[in-house]
PDB file of C-alpha atoms in Angstrom:
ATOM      1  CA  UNK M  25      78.225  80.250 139.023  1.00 42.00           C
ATOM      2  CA  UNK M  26      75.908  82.435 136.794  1.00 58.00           C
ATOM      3  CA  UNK M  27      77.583  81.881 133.714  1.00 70.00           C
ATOM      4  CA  UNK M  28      77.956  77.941 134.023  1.00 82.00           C
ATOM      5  CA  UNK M  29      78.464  76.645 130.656  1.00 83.00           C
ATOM      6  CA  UNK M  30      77.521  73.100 131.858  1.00 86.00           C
ATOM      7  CA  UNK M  31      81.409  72.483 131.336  1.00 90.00           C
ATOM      8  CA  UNK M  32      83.403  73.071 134.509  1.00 89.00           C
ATOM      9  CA  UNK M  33      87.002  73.232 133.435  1.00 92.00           C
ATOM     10  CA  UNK M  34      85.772  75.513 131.071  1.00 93.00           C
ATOM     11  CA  UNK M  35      84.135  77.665 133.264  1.00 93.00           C
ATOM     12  CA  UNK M  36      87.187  77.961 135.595  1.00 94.00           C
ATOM     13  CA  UNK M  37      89.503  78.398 133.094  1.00 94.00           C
ATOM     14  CA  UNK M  38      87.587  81.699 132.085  1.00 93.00           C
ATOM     15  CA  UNK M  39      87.202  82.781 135.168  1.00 93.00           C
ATOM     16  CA  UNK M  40      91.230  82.780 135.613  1.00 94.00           C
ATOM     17  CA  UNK M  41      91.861  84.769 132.345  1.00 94.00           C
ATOM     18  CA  UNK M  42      88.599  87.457 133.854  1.00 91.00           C
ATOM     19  CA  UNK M  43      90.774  87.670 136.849  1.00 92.00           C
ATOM     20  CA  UNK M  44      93.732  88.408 134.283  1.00 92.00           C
ATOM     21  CA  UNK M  45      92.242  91.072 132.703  1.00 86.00           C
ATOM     22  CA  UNK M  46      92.936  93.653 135.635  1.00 82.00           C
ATOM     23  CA  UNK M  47      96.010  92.935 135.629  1.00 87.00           C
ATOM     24  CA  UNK M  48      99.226  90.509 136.711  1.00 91.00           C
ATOM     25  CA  UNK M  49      98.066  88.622 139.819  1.00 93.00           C
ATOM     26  CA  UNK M  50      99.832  86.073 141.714  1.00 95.00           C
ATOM     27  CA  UNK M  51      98.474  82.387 142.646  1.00 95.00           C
ATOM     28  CA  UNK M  52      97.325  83.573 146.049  1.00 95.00           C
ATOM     29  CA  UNK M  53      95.508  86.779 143.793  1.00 94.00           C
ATOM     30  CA  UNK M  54      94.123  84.624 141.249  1.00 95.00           C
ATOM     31  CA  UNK M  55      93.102  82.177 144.258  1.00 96.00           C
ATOM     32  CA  UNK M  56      91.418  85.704 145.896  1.00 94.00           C
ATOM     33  CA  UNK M  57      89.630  86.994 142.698  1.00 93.00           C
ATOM     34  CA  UNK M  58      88.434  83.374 141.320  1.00 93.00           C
ATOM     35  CA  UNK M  59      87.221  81.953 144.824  1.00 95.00           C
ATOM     36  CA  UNK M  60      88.804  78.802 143.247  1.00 95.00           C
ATOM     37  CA  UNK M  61      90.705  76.327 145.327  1.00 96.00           C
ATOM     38  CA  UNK M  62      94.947  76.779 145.765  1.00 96.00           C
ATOM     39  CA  UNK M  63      96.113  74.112 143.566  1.00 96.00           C
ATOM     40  CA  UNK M  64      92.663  73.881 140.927  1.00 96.00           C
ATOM     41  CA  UNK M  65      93.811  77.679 140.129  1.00 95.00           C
ATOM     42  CA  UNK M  66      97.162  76.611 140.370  1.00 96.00           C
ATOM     43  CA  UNK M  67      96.916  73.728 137.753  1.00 96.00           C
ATOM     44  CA  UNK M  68      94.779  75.962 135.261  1.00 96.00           C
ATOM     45  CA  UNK M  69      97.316  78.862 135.393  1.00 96.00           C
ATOM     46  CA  UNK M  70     100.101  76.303 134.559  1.00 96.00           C
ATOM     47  CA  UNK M  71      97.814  74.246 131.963  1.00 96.00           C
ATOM     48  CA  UNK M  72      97.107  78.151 130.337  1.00 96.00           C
ATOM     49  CA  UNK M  73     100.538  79.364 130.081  1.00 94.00           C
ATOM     50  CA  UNK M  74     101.208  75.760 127.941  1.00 93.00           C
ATOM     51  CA  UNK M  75      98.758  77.082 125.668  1.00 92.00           C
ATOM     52  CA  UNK M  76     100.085  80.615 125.810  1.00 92.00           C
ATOM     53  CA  UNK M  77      97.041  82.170 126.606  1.00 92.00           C
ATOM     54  CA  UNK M  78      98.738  82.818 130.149  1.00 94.00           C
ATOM     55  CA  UNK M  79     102.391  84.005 130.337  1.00 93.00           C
ATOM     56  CA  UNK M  80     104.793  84.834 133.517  1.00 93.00           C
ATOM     57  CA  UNK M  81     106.159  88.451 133.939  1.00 91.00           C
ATOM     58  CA  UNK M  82     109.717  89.310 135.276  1.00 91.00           C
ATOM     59  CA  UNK M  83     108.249  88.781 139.004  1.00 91.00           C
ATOM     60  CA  UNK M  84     107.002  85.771 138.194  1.00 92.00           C
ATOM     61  CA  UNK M  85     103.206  86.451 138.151  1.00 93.00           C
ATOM     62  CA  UNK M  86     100.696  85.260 136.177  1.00 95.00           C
ATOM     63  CA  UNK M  87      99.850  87.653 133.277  1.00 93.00           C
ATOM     64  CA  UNK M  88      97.447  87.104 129.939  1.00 92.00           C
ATOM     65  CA  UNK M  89      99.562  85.440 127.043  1.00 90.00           C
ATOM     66  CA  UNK M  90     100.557  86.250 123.841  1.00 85.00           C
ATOM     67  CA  UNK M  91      98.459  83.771 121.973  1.00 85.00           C
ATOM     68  CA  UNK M  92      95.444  85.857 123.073  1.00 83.00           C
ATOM     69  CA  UNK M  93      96.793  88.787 121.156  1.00 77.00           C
ATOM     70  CA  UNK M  94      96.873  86.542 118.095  1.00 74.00           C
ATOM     71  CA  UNK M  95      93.195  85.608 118.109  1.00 76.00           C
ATOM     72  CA  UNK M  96      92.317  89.025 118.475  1.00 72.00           C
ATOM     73  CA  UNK M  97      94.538  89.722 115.503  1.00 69.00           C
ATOM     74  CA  UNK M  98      92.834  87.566 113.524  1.00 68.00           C
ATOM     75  CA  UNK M  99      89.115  88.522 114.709  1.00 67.00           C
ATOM     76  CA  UNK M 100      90.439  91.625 113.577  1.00 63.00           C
ATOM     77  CA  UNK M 101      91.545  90.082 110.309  1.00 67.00           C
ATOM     78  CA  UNK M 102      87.777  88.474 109.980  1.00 77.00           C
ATOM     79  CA  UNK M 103      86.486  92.084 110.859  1.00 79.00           C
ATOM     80  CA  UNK M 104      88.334  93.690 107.909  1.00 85.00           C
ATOM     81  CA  UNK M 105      87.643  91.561 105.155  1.00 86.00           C
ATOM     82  CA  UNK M 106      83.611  91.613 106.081  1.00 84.00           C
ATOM     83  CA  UNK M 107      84.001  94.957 105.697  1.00 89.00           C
ATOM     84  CA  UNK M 108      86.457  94.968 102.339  1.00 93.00           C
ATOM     85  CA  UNK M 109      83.734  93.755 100.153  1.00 92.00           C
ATOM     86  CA  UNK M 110      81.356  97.192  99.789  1.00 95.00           C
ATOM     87  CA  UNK M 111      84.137  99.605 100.309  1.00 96.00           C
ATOM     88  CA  UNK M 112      86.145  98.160  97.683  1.00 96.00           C
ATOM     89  CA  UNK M 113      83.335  98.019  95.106  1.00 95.00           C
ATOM     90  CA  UNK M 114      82.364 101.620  95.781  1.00 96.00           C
ATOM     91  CA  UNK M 115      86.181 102.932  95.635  1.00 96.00           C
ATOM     92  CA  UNK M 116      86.151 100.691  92.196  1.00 95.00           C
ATOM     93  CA  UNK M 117      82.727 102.652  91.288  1.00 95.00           C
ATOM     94  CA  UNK M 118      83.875 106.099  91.783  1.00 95.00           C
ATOM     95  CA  UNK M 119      87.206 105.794  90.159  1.00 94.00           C
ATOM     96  CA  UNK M 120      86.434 103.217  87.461  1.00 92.00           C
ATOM     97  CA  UNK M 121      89.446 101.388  88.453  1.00 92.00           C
ATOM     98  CA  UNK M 122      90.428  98.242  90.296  1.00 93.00           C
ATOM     99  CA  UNK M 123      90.568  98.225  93.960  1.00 95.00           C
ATOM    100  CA  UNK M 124      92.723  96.261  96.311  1.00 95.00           C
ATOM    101  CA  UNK M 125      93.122  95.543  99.841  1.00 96.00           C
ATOM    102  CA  UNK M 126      96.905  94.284 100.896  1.00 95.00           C
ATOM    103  CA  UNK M 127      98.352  92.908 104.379  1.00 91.00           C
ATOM    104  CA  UNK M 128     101.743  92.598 105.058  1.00 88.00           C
ATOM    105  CA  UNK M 129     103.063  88.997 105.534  1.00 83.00           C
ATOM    106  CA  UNK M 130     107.125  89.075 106.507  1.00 81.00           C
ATOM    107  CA  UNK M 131     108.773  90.329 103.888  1.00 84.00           C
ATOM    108  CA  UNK M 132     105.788  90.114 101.560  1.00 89.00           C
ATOM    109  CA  UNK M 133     102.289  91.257 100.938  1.00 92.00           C
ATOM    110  CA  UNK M 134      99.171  89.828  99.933  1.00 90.00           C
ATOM    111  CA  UNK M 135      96.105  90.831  98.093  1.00 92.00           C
ATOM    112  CA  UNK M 136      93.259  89.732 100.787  1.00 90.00           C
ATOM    113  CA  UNK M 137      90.414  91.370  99.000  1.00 92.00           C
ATOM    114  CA  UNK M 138      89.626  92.865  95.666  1.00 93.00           C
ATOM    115  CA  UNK M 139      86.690  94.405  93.426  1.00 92.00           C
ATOM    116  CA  UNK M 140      88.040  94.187  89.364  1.00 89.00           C
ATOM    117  CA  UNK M 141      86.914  96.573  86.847  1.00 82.00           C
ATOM    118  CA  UNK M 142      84.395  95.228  84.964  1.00 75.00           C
ATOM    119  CA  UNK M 143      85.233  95.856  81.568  1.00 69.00           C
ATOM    120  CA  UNK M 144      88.484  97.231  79.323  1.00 60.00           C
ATOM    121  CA  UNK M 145      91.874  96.999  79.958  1.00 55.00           C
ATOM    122  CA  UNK M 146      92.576  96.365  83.725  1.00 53.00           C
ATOM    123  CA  UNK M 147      94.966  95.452  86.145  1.00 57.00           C
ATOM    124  CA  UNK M 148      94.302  92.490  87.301  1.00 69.00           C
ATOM    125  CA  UNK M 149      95.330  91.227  91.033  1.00 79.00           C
ATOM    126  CA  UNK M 150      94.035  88.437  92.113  1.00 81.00           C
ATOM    127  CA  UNK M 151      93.119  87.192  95.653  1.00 84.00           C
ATOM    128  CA  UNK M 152      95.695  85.189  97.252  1.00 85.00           C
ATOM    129  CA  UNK M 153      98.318  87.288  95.100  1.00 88.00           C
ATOM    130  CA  UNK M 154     101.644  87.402  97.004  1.00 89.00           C
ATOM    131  CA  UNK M 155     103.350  90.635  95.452  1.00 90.00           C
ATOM    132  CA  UNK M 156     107.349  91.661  96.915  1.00 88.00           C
ATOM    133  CA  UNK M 157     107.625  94.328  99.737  1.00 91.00           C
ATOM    134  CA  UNK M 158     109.884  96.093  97.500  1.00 92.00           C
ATOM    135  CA  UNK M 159     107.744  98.088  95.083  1.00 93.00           C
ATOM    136  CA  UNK M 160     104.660  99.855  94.303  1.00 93.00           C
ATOM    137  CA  UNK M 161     102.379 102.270  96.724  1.00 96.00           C
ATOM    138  CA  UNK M 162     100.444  99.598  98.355  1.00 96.00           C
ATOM    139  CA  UNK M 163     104.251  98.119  99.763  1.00 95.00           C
ATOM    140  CA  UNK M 164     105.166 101.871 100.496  1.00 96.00           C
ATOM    141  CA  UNK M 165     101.986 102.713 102.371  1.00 97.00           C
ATOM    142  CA  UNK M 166     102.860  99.054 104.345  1.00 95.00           C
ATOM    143  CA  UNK M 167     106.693  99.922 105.089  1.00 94.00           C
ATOM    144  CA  UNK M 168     106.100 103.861 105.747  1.00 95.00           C
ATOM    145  CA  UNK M 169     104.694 103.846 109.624  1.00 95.00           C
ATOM    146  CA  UNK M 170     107.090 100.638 110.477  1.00 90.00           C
ATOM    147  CA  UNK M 171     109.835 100.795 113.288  1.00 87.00           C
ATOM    148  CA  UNK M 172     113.060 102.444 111.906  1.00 86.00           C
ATOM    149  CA  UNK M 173     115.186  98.862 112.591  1.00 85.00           C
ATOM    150  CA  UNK M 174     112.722  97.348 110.355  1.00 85.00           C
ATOM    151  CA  UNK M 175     112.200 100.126 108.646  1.00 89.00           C
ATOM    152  CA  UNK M 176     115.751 100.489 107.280  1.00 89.00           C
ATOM    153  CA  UNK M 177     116.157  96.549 106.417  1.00 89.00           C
ATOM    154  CA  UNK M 178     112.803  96.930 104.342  1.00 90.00           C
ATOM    155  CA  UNK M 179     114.557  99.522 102.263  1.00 93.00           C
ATOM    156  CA  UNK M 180     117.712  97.825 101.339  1.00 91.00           C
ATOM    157  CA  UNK M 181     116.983  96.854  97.591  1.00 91.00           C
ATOM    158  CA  UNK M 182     113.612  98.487  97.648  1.00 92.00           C
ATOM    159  CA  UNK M 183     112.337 101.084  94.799  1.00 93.00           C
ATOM    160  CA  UNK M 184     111.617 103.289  96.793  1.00 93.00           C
ATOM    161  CA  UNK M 185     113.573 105.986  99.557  1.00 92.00           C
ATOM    162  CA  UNK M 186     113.244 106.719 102.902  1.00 94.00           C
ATOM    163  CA  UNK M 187     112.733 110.027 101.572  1.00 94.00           C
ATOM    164  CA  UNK M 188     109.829 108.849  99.626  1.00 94.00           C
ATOM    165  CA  UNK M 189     108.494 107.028 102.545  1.00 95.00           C
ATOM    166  CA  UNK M 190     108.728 110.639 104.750  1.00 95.00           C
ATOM    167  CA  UNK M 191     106.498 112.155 101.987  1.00 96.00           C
ATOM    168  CA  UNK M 192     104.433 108.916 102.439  1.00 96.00           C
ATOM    169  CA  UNK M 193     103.736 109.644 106.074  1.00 97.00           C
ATOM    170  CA  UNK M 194     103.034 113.435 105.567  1.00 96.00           C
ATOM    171  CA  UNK M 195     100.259 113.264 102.700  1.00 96.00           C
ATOM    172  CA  UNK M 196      99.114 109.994 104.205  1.00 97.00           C
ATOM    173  CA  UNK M 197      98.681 108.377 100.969  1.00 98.00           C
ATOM    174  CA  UNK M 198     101.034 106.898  98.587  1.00 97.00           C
ATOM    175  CA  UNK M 199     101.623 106.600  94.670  1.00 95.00           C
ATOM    176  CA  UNK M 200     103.685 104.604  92.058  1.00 94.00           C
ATOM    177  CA  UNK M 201     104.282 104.619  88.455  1.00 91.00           C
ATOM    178  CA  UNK M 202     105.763 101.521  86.882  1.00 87.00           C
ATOM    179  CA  UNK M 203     107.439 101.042  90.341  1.00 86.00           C
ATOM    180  CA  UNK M 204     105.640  96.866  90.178  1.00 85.00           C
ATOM    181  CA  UNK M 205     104.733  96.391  86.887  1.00 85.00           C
ATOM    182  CA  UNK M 206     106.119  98.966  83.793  1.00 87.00           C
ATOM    183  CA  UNK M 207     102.460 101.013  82.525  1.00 90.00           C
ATOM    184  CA  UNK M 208     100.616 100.575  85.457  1.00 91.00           C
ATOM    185  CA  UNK M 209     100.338 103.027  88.174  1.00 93.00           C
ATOM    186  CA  UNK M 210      98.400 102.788  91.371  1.00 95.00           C
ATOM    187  CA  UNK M 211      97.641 104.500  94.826  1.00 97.00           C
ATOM    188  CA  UNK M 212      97.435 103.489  98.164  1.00 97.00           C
ATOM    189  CA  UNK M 213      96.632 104.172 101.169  1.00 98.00           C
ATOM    190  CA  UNK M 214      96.684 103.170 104.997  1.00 97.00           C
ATOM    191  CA  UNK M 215      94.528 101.379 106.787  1.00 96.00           C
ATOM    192  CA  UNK M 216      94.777 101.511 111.281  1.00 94.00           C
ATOM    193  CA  UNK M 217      93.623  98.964 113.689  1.00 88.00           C
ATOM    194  CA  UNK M 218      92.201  99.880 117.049  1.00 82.00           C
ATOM    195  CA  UNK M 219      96.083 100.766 118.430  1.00 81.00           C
ATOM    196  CA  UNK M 220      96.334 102.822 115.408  1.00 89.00           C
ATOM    197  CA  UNK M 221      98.547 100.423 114.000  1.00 89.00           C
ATOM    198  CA  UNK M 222      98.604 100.454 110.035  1.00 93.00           C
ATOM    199  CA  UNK M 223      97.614  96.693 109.330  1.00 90.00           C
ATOM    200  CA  UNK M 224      96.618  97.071 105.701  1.00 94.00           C
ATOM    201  CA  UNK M 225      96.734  99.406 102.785  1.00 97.00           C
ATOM    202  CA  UNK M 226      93.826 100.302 100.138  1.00 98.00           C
ATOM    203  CA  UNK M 227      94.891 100.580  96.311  1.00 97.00           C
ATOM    204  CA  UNK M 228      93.289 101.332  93.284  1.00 96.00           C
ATOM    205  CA  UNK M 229      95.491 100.532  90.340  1.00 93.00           C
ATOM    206  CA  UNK M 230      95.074 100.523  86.356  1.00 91.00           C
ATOM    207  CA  UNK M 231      97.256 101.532  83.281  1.00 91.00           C
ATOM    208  CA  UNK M 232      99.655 105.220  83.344  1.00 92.00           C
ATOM    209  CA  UNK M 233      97.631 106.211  80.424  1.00 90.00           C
ATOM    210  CA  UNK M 234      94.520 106.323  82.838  1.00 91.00           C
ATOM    211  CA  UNK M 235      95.619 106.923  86.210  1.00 90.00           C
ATOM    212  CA  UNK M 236      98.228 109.135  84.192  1.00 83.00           C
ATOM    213  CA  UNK M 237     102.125 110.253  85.960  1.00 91.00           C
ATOM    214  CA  UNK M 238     100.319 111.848  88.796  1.00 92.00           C
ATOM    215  CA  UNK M 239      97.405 108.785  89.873  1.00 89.00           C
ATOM    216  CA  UNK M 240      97.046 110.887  93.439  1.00 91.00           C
ATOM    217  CA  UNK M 241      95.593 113.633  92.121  1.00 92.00           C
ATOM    218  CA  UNK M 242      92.829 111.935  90.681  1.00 93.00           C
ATOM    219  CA  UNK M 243      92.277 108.890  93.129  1.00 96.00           C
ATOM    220  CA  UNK M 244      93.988 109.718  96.455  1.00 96.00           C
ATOM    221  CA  UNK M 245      90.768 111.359  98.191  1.00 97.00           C
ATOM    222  CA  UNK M 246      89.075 108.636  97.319  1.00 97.00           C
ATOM    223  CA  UNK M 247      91.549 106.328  98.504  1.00 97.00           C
ATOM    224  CA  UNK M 248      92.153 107.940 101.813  1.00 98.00           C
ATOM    225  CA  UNK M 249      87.769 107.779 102.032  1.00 97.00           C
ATOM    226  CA  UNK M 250      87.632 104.195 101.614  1.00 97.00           C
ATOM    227  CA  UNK M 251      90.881 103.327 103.970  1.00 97.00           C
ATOM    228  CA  UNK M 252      89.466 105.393 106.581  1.00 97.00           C
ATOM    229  CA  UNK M 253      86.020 103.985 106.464  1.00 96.00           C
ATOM    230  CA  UNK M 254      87.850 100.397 107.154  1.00 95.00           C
ATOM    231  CA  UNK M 255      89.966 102.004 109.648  1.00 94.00           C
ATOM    232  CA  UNK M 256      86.394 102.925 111.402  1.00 93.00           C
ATOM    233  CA  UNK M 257      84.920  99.791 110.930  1.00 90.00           C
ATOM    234  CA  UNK M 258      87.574  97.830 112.671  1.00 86.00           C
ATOM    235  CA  UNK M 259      87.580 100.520 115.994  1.00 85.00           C
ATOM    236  CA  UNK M 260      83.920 100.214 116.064  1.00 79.00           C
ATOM    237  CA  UNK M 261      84.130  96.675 116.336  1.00 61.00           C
ATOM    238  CA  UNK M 262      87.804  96.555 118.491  1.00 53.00           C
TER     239      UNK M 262
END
């Protein structure tokens, strides 16, 4: 084998997910495409699928697994934060307000990265901040592109309307004042995974009598800049 790692199993194991990646295969398909004996590729498929990183579809063949997805989810994850870090100081830098990156989490969603203003008054979120799914443009921007099941539960007791939501998806950004936190307004806006998925949103946030009662018209372009140079970063490296 060319690619030997030195460690067999190992080596035999990837070679059944390779032969996965075409497609579903059965055990005489995986036994045609790995050259590996009946019941070695047999026992692998079976030791796999404990692990999830092999799965069964409705006829029964073997098929890559679900817990494959989630590492690539959070490679992705990895991928986005090494790129927060510059984007969010230079959307700070061009607005003179904070910037924050969010990710949804259930029925909450967390501040993952963050650049703070560096002097006067501010508003102040800090990483590892778990804020409600409720309010505020970050939480819109989050809920806006979600199934409409989901969708509709995320609404009930929400400040904000589907109709608000609608607007959400047409301008592609989003904006709140006092929706979180009463004199502070912010604007967000969403950031798209390889599938085109929205998996974060990009904020910047500071007091009304800044940002003033219409924050987008000030900030949004450069909002919509910095989410779309993460969205980038994440397909170049998808």
């Amino acid at each position: 084998m060319d690619n030997s790692s030195g460690v067999g199993v190992l080596d035999k194991a990837a070679l059944v997910l390779s032969a996965l990646e075409s497609g579903p295969a059965t055990l005489a398909g995986l036994v045609g495409a790995t050259g590996l004996a009946r019941p070695t590729a047999h026992r692998l498929a079976v030791a796999l699928e404990h692990h999830r990183m092999v799965a069964r579809d409705m006829q029964g063949r073997f098929i890559l697994g679900p817990r494959l997805a989630e590492l690539a989810a959070a490679a992705g994850e990895d991928r986005l934060l090494a790129s927060a870090g510059p984007v969010l100081t230079h959307l700070r830098d061009i607005t003179g307000e904070s910037a924050q990156l969010y990710r949804r989490q259930g029925d909450m969603r967390i501040c993952v990265a963050a650049a703070e203003r560096l002097s006067g008054l501010r508003d102040t979120v800090p990483v590892g901040s778990t804020l409600p799914m409720k309010a505020g443009s970050a939480a819109q921007v989050l809920m806006a592109w979600e199934e409409p099941e989901r969708l509709h539960r995320g609404l009930q007791g929400a400040r904000f309307t589907a109709t608000a939501l609608s607007g959400v998806r047409r301008r592609g950004w989003s904006q709140s004042i006092g929706e979180r936190e009463p004199g502070v307004a912010s604007v967000s806006a969403p950031v798209r995974g390889p599938s085109n998925r929205v998996v974060a949103a990009v904020s910047v946030s500071g007091p009304i009598e800044r940002l003033t009662r219409h924050p987008g018209r000030m900030h949004a372009q450069a909002v919509v800049d910095a989410a779309a140079r993460l969205t980038e970063a994440l397909r170049r490296s998808g």
